[in-house]
Amino acid sequence: MSYPNKLLSIVIVTNNRSEDLKNLLDSIVYQDVNKELFEIVIVNNGDDIEYLITRYKNYLDIKYIKNPKNLGASKGRNIGVKDSCGEFILFLDDDNYLQNNNILKEIIEYDIKLMKESQDIGAIRYATEYPIYKNGKRVGYEYAVYELDVKTKKYCNINNIKLFKKHEVYFYLNHFATCGVLIRKEAFEKIGGFDENMFVYVEDIDLCIRLWINNYKVLLNPWIVIRHIETPKSRNYLWIEYQMAKNQILMLYKNFPVLLFLFYTIHRLTLQCVIGYKNLKNKDPHISFLSMYINTLKGLKDAFKLIFTHNIQRNPMSYRLWKFLRFDISKENLKILKEKGLL
């Protein structure tokens, strides 16, 4: 079944996680919502899975795009949006899971309705269930709002979900991850989508900041929760460090005033490396600080190479916006709780 225009397009980029993708599609099939309202666009960066997609085409409106090679998260999502026909885009990772059958219904009835009423809202991020591990085994899931500011976060827990929903509480966010975020397609296209110079990592933070710079608000819905399975994969942490360093420098160069760009670049090469190495050692105790730092410098070098050879455009935020995103956002979020009588 296929319809020319949709209210919502669910865009999923996948890469050799067919079992996770199957579980996600199963959870979408069981959603208690009019399936004619949305489509699914699956962009495959890995081995062919058309056999799997065929199983669901009688139940869901699916577009399947097989890339010739792994084009990365940013380009994969841009390809998916370009081939979509929804007014709004819901980005999910292939290891997300809709753990109750009302999630899409509530996204449409509450969030899309709100975004239609308030044209200045560019994106809404969802709370997440992340795995809990004990002795190396997954034993359950916990509610998390990692991107929320520290002061507001302490008021957000699983016990407050019904209360937040009753009062339709939304918070401001200064960054988000794409494993569960609703975006206005018009806004996404206006700001140029994901930066394809960022293969993976930081591209979502960059997108969020550019939404703010272009006068779109970014919100968190803390009472719609989407599970993130986070299936373990073998990871090259030195390659991840390289990607993180390169993309953070690009993000800073594009979006921050000169003095802040220089300050955060120095911070990235000093204190952040020390803190990052401590976290990295917990994941892979065999990695040395020197090997990590060499990959950090490689990332820095390639970022500046891109800046000078690809004529990377700057559209820096104002210091006023930086102050709001860095310091004042928590004040606004606490103000929201007070206005709702929850604080």
Short mmCIF file of C-alpha atoms in Angstrom, two decimals:
data_model
loop_
_atom_site.label_atom_id
_atom_site.label_comp_id
_atom_site.label_asym_id
_atom_site.label_seq_id
_atom_site.Cartn_x
_atom_site.Cartn_y
_atom_site.Cartn_z
CA MET A 1 0.00 0.00 0.00
CA SER A 2 1.34 3.40 -0.96
CA TYR A 3 -0.09 6.91 -0.77
CA PRO A 4 1.38 10.05 -2.37
CA ASN A 5 1.35 12.35 0.67
CA LYS A 6 1.74 11.54 4.33
CA LEU A 7 1.58 13.36 7.62
CA LEU A 8 4.67 11.55 8.90
CA SER A 9 7.70 9.81 7.41
CA ILE A 10 9.70 7.49 9.67
CA VAL A 11 13.30 7.48 8.42
CA ILE A 12 15.55 4.62 9.53
CA VAL A 13 19.17 4.14 8.48
CA THR A 14 20.34 0.57 9.01
CA ASN A 15 23.68 -1.19 8.75
CA ASN A 16 23.85 -4.96 9.26
CA ARG A 17 21.42 -5.18 12.18
CA SER A 18 18.60 -7.07 10.51
CA GLU A 19 17.32 -8.68 13.71
CA ASP A 20 17.05 -5.30 15.44
CA LEU A 21 15.36 -3.82 12.39
CA LYS A 22 12.88 -6.72 12.34
CA ASN A 23 12.02 -6.06 16.00
CA LEU A 24 11.53 -2.35 15.30
CA LEU A 25 9.27 -3.03 12.30
CA ASP A 26 7.26 -5.51 14.38
CA SER A 27 6.71 -2.83 17.01
CA ILE A 28 5.52 -0.39 14.31
CA VAL A 29 3.09 -2.96 12.86
CA TYR A 30 1.44 -3.26 16.27
CA GLN A 31 0.99 0.51 16.71
CA ASP A 32 -2.63 1.44 17.39
CA VAL A 33 -2.79 4.20 14.78
CA ASN A 34 -4.12 4.74 11.26
CA LYS A 35 -1.27 3.34 9.14
CA GLU A 36 -2.30 5.54 6.19
CA LEU A 37 -0.97 8.57 8.08
CA PHE A 38 2.68 7.53 7.85
CA GLU A 39 5.28 5.86 5.70
CA ILE A 40 8.60 4.23 6.53
CA VAL A 41 11.76 5.02 4.58
CA ILE A 42 14.54 2.50 5.19
CA VAL A 43 18.00 3.42 3.97
CA ASN A 44 20.40 0.47 4.02
CA ASN A 45 24.13 1.09 4.38
CA GLY A 46 24.94 -2.61 4.79
CA ASP A 47 24.21 -6.02 3.33
CA ASP A 48 21.01 -6.37 1.32
CA ILE A 49 17.86 -7.06 3.37
CA GLU A 50 15.16 -6.84 0.70
CA TYR A 51 13.96 -10.29 1.77
CA LEU A 52 13.14 -8.81 5.19
CA ILE A 53 11.47 -5.66 3.83
CA THR A 54 9.20 -7.75 1.57
CA ARG A 55 7.64 -9.41 4.62
CA TYR A 56 6.25 -6.08 5.86
CA LYS A 57 5.02 -4.48 2.64
CA ASN A 58 1.51 -5.88 3.13
CA TYR A 59 1.29 -4.21 6.54
CA LEU A 60 3.26 -0.99 6.18
CA ASP A 61 3.96 1.59 3.47
CA ILE A 62 7.72 1.05 3.09
CA LYS A 63 10.25 2.61 0.75
CA TYR A 64 13.51 0.72 0.63
CA ILE A 65 16.76 2.29 -0.55
CA LYS A 66 19.94 0.21 -0.84
CA ASN A 67 23.11 2.25 -0.94
CA PRO A 68 26.05 0.81 -2.94
CA LYS A 69 28.27 1.16 0.13
CA ASN A 70 28.19 2.55 3.66
CA LEU A 71 27.58 6.26 3.06
CA GLY A 72 27.37 7.12 6.75
CA ALA A 73 24.59 8.26 9.05
CA SER A 74 24.36 11.85 7.79
CA LYS A 75 24.14 11.10 4.09
CA GLY A 76 21.93 8.08 4.72
CA ARG A 77 19.37 10.18 6.61
CA ASN A 78 19.50 12.94 4.00
CA ILE A 79 18.79 10.36 1.29
CA GLY A 80 15.85 9.08 3.32
CA VAL A 81 14.36 12.54 3.82
CA LYS A 82 14.82 13.41 0.15
CA ASP A 83 12.76 10.34 -0.83
CA SER A 84 10.10 10.94 1.82
CA CYS A 85 6.69 12.54 1.34
CA GLY A 86 5.76 13.32 4.95
CA GLU A 87 5.23 16.78 6.39
CA PHE A 88 7.14 15.68 9.49
CA ILE A 89 10.10 13.31 9.87
CA LEU A 90 10.60 10.88 12.75
CA PHE A 91 14.20 9.67 12.89
CA LEU A 92 14.69 6.28 14.51
CA ASP A 93 17.79 4.11 14.76
CA ASP A 94 17.54 0.52 13.60
CA ASP A 95 17.92 -0.63 17.23
CA ASN A 96 15.07 1.50 18.54
CA TYR A 97 11.88 -0.24 19.68
CA LEU A 98 8.38 1.16 20.28
CA GLN A 99 7.64 -0.63 23.51
CA ASN A 100 3.95 0.30 23.75
CA ASN A 101 1.41 0.49 20.95
CA ASN A 102 0.32 4.10 21.55
CA ILE A 103 3.61 5.86 20.81
CA LEU A 104 2.92 6.88 17.20
CA LYS A 105 -0.66 7.80 18.06
CA GLU A 106 0.52 10.13 20.82
CA ILE A 107 3.25 11.63 18.62
CA ILE A 108 0.59 12.51 16.06
CA GLU A 109 -2.09 13.65 18.51
CA TYR A 110 0.16 15.71 20.77
CA ASP A 111 3.47 16.63 19.13
CA ILE A 112 2.54 17.05 15.49
CA LYS A 113 -0.57 18.95 16.60
CA LEU A 114 1.65 21.23 18.71
CA MET A 115 4.11 21.76 15.84
CA LYS A 116 1.26 22.62 13.47
CA GLU A 117 0.02 25.21 15.97
CA SER A 118 3.50 26.61 16.70
CA GLN A 119 5.44 27.04 13.47
CA ASP A 120 8.60 28.05 15.33
CA ILE A 121 9.10 24.55 16.78
CA GLY A 122 11.66 22.79 14.62
CA ALA A 123 12.13 19.50 16.48
CA ILE A 124 10.92 17.45 19.43
CA ARG A 125 13.19 14.86 21.04
CA TYR A 126 11.82 11.94 23.09
CA ALA A 127 12.87 10.45 26.38
CA THR A 128 14.72 7.17 26.05
CA GLU A 129 14.86 3.79 27.72
CA TYR A 130 18.46 2.61 27.82
CA PRO A 131 19.66 -0.88 28.80
CA ILE A 132 20.81 -1.73 32.31
CA TYR A 133 23.67 -4.23 32.45
CA LYS A 134 24.74 -6.45 35.34
CA ASN A 135 27.74 -8.75 35.06
CA GLY A 136 27.82 -8.13 31.35
CA LYS A 137 24.17 -9.11 30.85
CA ARG A 138 21.24 -6.86 30.01
CA VAL A 139 18.83 -7.06 32.96
CA GLY A 140 16.36 -4.31 32.10
CA TYR A 141 15.92 -0.72 30.96
CA GLU A 142 15.99 2.65 32.66
CA TYR A 143 14.33 5.96 31.82
CA ALA A 144 16.77 8.65 30.70
CA VAL A 145 16.78 12.23 29.41
CA TYR A 146 20.53 12.59 28.90
CA GLU A 147 20.36 15.75 26.76
CA LEU A 148 18.33 17.70 29.32
CA ASP A 149 20.18 20.29 31.42
CA VAL A 150 21.44 19.07 34.79
CA LYS A 151 19.21 21.28 36.96
CA THR A 152 15.99 20.18 35.26
CA LYS A 153 17.03 16.55 34.87
CA LYS A 154 16.71 15.86 38.59
CA TYR A 155 12.95 16.44 38.34
CA CYS A 156 12.59 13.94 35.49
CA ASN A 157 12.07 10.33 36.37
CA ILE A 158 9.78 7.48 35.44
CA ASN A 159 7.40 8.35 38.27
CA ASN A 160 6.63 11.78 36.79
CA ILE A 161 5.65 10.62 33.30
CA LYS A 162 1.88 10.61 33.92
CA LEU A 163 2.08 14.00 35.63
CA PHE A 164 4.11 15.47 32.75
CA LYS A 165 1.63 14.08 30.24
CA LYS A 166 -1.36 15.44 32.16
CA HIS A 167 0.15 18.93 32.08
CA GLU A 168 1.66 18.49 28.59
CA VAL A 169 5.13 19.48 29.79
CA TYR A 170 7.84 20.20 27.22
CA PHE A 171 11.40 21.35 27.94
CA TYR A 172 13.97 23.22 25.86
CA LEU A 173 17.03 21.30 24.60
CA ASN A 174 20.38 22.59 23.34
CA HIS A 175 21.34 19.28 21.68
CA PHE A 176 19.81 15.93 20.84
CA ALA A 177 20.53 12.45 19.50
CA THR A 178 18.62 11.11 16.51
CA CYS A 179 17.49 7.83 18.10
CA GLY A 180 13.98 9.23 18.50
CA VAL A 181 13.48 12.81 17.30
CA LEU A 182 10.61 14.41 15.36
CA ILE A 183 11.61 17.17 12.91
CA ARG A 184 9.62 19.54 10.75
CA LYS A 185 10.63 18.61 7.21
CA GLU A 186 10.43 22.22 6.02
CA ALA A 187 12.89 23.28 8.73
CA PHE A 188 15.19 20.33 7.99
CA GLU A 189 15.37 21.26 4.32
CA LYS A 190 15.74 24.97 5.03
CA ILE A 191 18.93 24.44 7.06
CA GLY A 192 20.37 21.93 4.58
CA GLY A 193 19.79 18.70 6.52
CA PHE A 194 22.66 16.79 8.11
CA ASP A 195 26.21 17.87 7.26
CA GLU A 196 27.53 15.10 5.02
CA ASN A 197 31.12 16.02 5.91
CA MET A 198 30.26 14.34 9.23
CA PHE A 199 30.14 10.62 8.45
CA VAL A 200 28.78 9.79 11.89
CA TYR A 201 28.85 11.36 15.41
CA VAL A 202 28.17 15.02 16.30
CA GLU A 203 26.03 15.46 13.16
CA ASP A 204 22.89 15.50 15.36
CA ILE A 205 24.30 18.17 17.70
CA ASP A 206 25.28 20.24 14.67
CA LEU A 207 21.75 19.95 13.26
CA CYS A 208 20.18 20.96 16.57
CA ILE A 209 22.36 24.06 16.88
CA ARG A 210 21.58 25.11 13.30
CA LEU A 211 17.85 24.82 14.06
CA TRP A 212 18.29 27.27 16.94
CA ILE A 213 20.44 29.61 14.80
CA ASN A 214 17.65 29.64 12.20
CA ASN A 215 15.05 30.65 14.83
CA TYR A 216 13.52 27.22 15.42
CA LYS A 217 12.95 25.94 18.94
CA VAL A 218 14.03 22.45 19.94
CA LEU A 219 12.00 20.72 22.65
CA LEU A 220 12.06 17.55 24.71
CA ASN A 221 8.89 15.56 25.31
CA PRO A 222 9.70 13.74 28.60
CA TRP A 223 6.53 11.62 28.69
CA ILE A 224 6.80 9.82 25.36
CA VAL A 225 9.55 7.23 25.81
CA ILE A 226 11.26 5.27 23.02
CA ARG A 227 13.45 2.29 23.84
CA HIS A 228 17.02 2.15 22.53
CA ILE A 229 18.22 -1.45 22.52
CA GLU A 230 21.87 -0.48 21.89
CA THR A 231 22.79 -3.90 20.55
CA PRO A 232 26.50 -4.44 21.29
CA LYS A 233 28.76 -4.19 18.24
CA SER A 234 32.49 -4.48 17.86
CA ARG A 235 33.73 -0.90 17.86
CA ASN A 236 36.97 0.71 16.79
CA TYR A 237 37.24 3.30 19.54
CA LEU A 238 40.25 5.02 17.96
CA TRP A 239 38.25 5.53 14.76
CA ILE A 240 35.36 6.86 16.86
CA GLU A 241 37.74 9.30 18.58
CA TYR A 242 38.94 10.48 15.16
CA GLN A 243 35.37 11.03 13.93
CA MET A 244 34.37 12.79 17.14
CA ALA A 245 37.35 15.15 17.07
CA LYS A 246 36.97 15.99 13.37
CA ASN A 247 33.25 16.59 13.57
CA GLN A 248 33.38 18.59 16.79
CA ILE A 249 35.87 21.00 15.24
CA LEU A 250 33.67 21.34 12.12
CA MET A 251 30.60 21.91 14.29
CA LEU A 252 32.38 24.58 16.35
CA TYR A 253 33.80 26.33 13.27
CA LYS A 254 30.43 26.50 11.54
CA ASN A 255 28.24 27.54 14.45
CA PHE A 256 30.27 29.43 17.08
CA PRO A 257 31.73 32.95 17.22
CA VAL A 258 35.49 33.09 16.63
CA LEU A 259 36.54 33.51 20.26
CA LEU A 260 34.31 30.66 21.40
CA PHE A 261 35.53 28.49 18.53
CA LEU A 262 39.13 29.01 19.66
CA PHE A 263 38.26 28.45 23.32
CA TYR A 264 36.37 25.21 22.70
CA THR A 265 39.02 23.95 20.27
CA ILE A 266 41.71 24.36 22.92
CA HIS A 267 39.40 22.71 25.47
CA ARG A 268 38.85 19.80 23.04
CA LEU A 269 42.61 19.25 22.77
CA THR A 270 43.31 19.46 26.49
CA LEU A 271 40.85 18.85 29.31
CA GLN A 272 38.28 17.04 27.16
CA CYS A 273 40.97 14.61 25.99
CA VAL A 274 41.90 13.77 29.58
CA ILE A 275 38.27 13.20 30.56
CA GLY A 276 37.58 11.32 27.34
CA TYR A 277 40.52 9.01 27.89
CA LYS A 278 39.21 7.98 31.31
CA ASN A 279 35.90 7.01 29.71
CA LEU A 280 37.68 5.26 26.85
CA LYS A 281 39.77 3.14 29.23
CA ASN A 282 36.56 1.79 30.74
CA LYS A 283 35.52 0.55 27.28
CA ASP A 284 38.90 -0.68 26.07
CA PRO A 285 41.68 -0.90 28.68
CA HIS A 286 44.29 -1.67 25.98
CA ILE A 287 44.13 1.79 24.37
CA SER A 288 46.95 4.14 25.33
CA PHE A 289 46.56 7.88 25.79
CA LEU A 290 49.14 8.46 23.03
CA SER A 291 47.23 6.39 20.46
CA MET A 292 44.00 8.19 21.37
CA TYR A 293 45.62 11.61 21.15
CA ILE A 294 47.19 10.83 17.76
CA ASN A 295 43.69 10.09 16.43
CA THR A 296 42.42 13.31 18.00
CA LEU A 297 45.10 15.26 16.13
CA LYS A 298 44.29 13.41 12.90
CA GLY A 299 40.68 14.48 13.33
CA LEU A 300 41.75 18.08 13.95
CA LYS A 301 43.99 18.04 10.88
CA ASP A 302 41.28 16.67 8.61
CA ALA A 303 38.71 19.12 9.98
CA PHE A 304 40.88 22.08 9.03
CA LYS A 305 41.65 20.47 5.69
CA LEU A 306 37.92 20.33 4.99
CA ILE A 307 37.47 23.91 6.19
CA PHE A 308 40.06 25.25 3.77
CA THR A 309 39.53 22.94 0.77
CA HIS A 310 35.72 22.65 0.82
CA ASN A 311 35.00 26.28 1.68
CA ILE A 312 32.95 25.32 4.75
CA GLN A 313 30.45 28.10 5.39
CA ARG A 314 30.16 29.80 8.77
CA ASN A 315 26.86 30.99 10.21
CA PRO A 316 27.81 31.56 13.84
CA MET A 317 25.24 32.01 16.55
CA SER A 318 25.08 35.28 18.43
CA TYR A 319 26.62 35.52 21.90
CA ARG A 320 23.08 36.06 23.17
CA LEU A 321 21.94 32.73 21.75
CA TRP A 322 25.07 31.01 23.08
CA LYS A 323 24.32 32.40 26.54
CA PHE A 324 20.76 31.10 26.35
CA LEU A 325 21.80 27.62 25.21
CA ARG A 326 24.72 27.39 27.63
CA PHE A 327 23.33 29.02 30.78
CA ASP A 328 19.73 30.23 30.54
CA ILE A 329 18.02 27.15 29.19
CA SER A 330 17.84 25.56 32.64
CA LYS A 331 16.18 28.72 34.02
CA GLU A 332 13.54 28.54 31.30
CA ASN A 333 12.92 24.85 31.95
CA LEU A 334 12.51 25.37 35.69
CA LYS A 335 10.18 28.26 34.89
CA ILE A 336 8.06 25.85 32.83
CA LEU A 337 7.74 23.52 35.81
CA LYS A 338 6.74 26.43 38.06
CA GLU A 339 4.13 27.66 35.60
CA LYS A 340 2.64 24.16 35.43
CA GLY A 341 2.52 24.04 39.26
CA LEU A 342 5.02 21.20 39.40
CA LEU A 343 7.79 22.96 41.29
#
